[in-house]
mmCIF file of C-alpha atoms in Angstrom:
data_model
loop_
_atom_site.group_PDB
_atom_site.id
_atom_site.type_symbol
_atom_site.label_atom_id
_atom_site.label_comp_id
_atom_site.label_asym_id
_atom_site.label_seq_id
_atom_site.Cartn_x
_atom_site.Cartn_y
_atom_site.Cartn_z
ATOM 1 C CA UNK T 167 -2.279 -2.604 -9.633
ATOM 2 C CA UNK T 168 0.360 -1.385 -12.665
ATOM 3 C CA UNK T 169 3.357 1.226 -11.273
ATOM 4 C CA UNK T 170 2.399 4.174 -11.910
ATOM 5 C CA UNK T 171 3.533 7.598 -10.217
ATOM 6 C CA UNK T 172 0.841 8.005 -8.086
ATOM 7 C CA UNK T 173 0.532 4.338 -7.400
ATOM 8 C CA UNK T 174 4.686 4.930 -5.715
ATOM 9 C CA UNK T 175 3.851 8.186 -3.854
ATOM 10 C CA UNK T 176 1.206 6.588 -2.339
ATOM 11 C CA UNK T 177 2.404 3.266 -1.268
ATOM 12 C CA UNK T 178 5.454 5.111 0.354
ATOM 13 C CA UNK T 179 2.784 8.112 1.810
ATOM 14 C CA UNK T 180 0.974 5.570 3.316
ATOM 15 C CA UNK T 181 4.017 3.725 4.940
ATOM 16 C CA UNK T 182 5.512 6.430 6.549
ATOM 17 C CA UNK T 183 1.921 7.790 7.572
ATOM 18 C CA UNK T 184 1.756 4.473 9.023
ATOM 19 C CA UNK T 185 5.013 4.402 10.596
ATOM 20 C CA UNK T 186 5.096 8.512 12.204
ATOM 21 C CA UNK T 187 1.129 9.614 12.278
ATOM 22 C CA UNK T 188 2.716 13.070 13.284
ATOM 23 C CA UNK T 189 4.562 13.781 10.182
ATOM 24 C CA UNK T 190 3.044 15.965 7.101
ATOM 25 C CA UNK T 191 3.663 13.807 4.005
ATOM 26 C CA UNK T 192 3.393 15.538 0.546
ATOM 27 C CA UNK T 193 4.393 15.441 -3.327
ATOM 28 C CA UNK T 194 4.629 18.831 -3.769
ATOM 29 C CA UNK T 195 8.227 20.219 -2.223
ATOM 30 C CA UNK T 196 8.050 23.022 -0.035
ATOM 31 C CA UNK T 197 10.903 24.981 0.808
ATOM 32 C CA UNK T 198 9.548 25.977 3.995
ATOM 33 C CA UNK T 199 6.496 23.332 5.190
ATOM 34 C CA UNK T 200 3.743 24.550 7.465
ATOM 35 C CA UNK T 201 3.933 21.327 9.884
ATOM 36 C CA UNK T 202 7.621 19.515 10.964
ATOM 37 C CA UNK T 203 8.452 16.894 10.531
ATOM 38 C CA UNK T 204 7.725 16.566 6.644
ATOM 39 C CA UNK T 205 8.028 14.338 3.933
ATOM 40 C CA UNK T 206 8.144 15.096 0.426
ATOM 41 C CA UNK T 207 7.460 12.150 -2.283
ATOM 42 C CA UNK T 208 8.295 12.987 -6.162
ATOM 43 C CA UNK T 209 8.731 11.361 -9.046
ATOM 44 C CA UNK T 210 11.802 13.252 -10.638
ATOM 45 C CA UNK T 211 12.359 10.991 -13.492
ATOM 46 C CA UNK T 212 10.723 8.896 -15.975
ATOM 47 C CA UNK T 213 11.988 7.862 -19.527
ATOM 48 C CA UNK T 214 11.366 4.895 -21.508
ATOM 49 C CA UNK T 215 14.379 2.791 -22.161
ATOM 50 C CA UNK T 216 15.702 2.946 -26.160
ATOM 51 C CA UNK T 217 17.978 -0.084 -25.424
ATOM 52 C CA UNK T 218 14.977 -2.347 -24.465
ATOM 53 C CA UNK T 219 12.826 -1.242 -27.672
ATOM 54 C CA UNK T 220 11.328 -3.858 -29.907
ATOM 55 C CA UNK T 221 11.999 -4.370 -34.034
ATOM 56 C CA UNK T 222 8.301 -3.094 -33.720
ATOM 57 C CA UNK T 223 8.878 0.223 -31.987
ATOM 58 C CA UNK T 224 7.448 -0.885 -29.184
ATOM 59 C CA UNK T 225 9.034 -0.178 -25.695
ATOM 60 C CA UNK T 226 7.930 -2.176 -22.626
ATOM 61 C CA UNK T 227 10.436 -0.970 -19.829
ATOM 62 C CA UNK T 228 10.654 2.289 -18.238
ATOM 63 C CA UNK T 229 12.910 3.906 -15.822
ATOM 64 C CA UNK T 230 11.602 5.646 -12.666
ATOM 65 C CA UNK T 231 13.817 7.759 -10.565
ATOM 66 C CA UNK T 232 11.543 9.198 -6.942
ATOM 67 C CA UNK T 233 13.082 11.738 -4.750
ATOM 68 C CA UNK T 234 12.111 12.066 -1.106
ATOM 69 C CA UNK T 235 13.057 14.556 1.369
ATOM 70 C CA UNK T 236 13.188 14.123 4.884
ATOM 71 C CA UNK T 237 12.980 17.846 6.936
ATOM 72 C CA UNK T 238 12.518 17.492 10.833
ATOM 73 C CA UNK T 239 12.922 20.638 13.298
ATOM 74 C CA UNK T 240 13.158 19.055 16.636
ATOM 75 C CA UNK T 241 15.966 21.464 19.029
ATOM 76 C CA UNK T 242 16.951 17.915 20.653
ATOM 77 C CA UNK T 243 16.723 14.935 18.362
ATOM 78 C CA UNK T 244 16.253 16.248 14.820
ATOM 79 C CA UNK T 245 19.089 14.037 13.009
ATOM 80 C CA UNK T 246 17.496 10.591 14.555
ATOM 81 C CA UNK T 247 13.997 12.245 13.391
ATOM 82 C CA UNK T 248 14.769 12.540 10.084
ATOM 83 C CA UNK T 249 17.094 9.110 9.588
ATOM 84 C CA UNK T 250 14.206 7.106 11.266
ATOM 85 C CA UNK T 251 11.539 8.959 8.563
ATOM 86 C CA UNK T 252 13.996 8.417 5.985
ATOM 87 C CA UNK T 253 14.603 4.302 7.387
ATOM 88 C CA UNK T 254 10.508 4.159 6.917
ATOM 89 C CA UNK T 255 10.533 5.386 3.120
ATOM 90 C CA UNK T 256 13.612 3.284 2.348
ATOM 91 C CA UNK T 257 12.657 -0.023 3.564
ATOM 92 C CA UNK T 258 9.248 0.802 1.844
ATOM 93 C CA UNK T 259 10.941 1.738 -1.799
ATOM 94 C CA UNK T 260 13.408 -1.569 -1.299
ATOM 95 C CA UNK T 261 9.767 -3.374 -1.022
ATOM 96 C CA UNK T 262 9.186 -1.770 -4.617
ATOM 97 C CA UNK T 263 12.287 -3.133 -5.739
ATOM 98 C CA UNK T 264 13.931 0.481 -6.031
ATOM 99 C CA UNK T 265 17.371 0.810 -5.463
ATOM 100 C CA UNK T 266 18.606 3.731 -3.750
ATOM 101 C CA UNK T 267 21.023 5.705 -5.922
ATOM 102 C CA UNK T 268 22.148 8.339 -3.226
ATOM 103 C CA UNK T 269 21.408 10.226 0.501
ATOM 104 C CA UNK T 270 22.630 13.912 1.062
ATOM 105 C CA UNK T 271 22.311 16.280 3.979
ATOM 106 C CA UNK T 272 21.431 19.188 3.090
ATOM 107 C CA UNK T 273 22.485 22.081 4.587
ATOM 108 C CA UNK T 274 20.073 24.589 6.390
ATOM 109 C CA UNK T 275 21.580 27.231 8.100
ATOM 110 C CA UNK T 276 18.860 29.468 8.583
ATOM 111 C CA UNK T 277 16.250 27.985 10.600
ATOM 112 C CA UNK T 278 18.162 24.768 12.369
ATOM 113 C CA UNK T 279 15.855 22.186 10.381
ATOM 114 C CA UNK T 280 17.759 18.782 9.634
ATOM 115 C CA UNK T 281 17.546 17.687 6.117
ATOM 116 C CA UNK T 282 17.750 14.758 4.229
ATOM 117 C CA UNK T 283 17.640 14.054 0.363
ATOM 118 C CA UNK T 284 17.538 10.602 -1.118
ATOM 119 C CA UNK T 285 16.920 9.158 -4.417
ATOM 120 C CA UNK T 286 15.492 5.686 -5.580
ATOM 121 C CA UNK T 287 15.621 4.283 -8.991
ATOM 122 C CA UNK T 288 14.326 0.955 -10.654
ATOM 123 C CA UNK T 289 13.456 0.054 -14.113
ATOM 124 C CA UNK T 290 9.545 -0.731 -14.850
ATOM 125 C CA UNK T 291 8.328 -3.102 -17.197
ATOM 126 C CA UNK T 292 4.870 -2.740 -18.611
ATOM 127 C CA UNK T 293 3.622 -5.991 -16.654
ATOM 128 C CA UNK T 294 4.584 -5.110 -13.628
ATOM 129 C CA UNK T 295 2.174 -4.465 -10.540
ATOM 130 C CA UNK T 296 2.759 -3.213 -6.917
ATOM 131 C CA UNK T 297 3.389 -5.983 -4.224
ATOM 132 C CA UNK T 298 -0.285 -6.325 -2.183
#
């Protein structure tokens, strides 16, 4: 199967699906999710690569860059939630070859929910396919 968007969010969904049954996975970001703990999958990049372009015009390497967010509400017990959600989705992008480009708490002051924001990036050639 080629690497496409959907292909990612998908393979990542279903690991952490896998991984924490309880936990509302999405692509969509919502600010405020109806279900903790969440996961949000998106593709926040993708550009094809001038460097790598043929004398024919033709460009066979792209560059993907996925964003996930990790939110967990727990009163006891939310940072471990949302690290071991976050764990799941990393080890699953490093099995897709991305590398992980940065991790940020974010702040959330006004309802006590633990956040985390991570991003993943890997360059895509044409041939590739997703490991089965």
């Amino acid at each position: 199967m080629k690497i496409t968007r959907n292909a990612v969010y998908n393979y990542i969904a279903d690991a952490v699906s896998a991984e924490h049954p309880n936990a509302y996975v999405a692509s969509i970001y919502e600010p405020i999710p109806d279900s903790l703990p969440a996961v949000f999958v998106r593709e926040i990049g993708d550009f094809r690569n001038r460097e790598n372009m043929t004398f024919a015009g033709v460009q066979g390497v792209r560059t993907s860059t996925f964003e996930i967010q990790v939110v967990s509400g727990h009163t006891n017990g939310s940072m471990s939630e949302a690290y071991a959600l976050l764990e799941t989705a990393r080890q699953a992008f490093f099995s897709l070859h991305y590398n992980e480009t940065n991790t940020v708490i974010v702040e959330d002051g006004q309802n006590g929910n633990y956040r985390l924001r991570a991003s993943y990036r890997r360059v895509i050639g044409d041939a590739d396919e997703l490991p089965t």
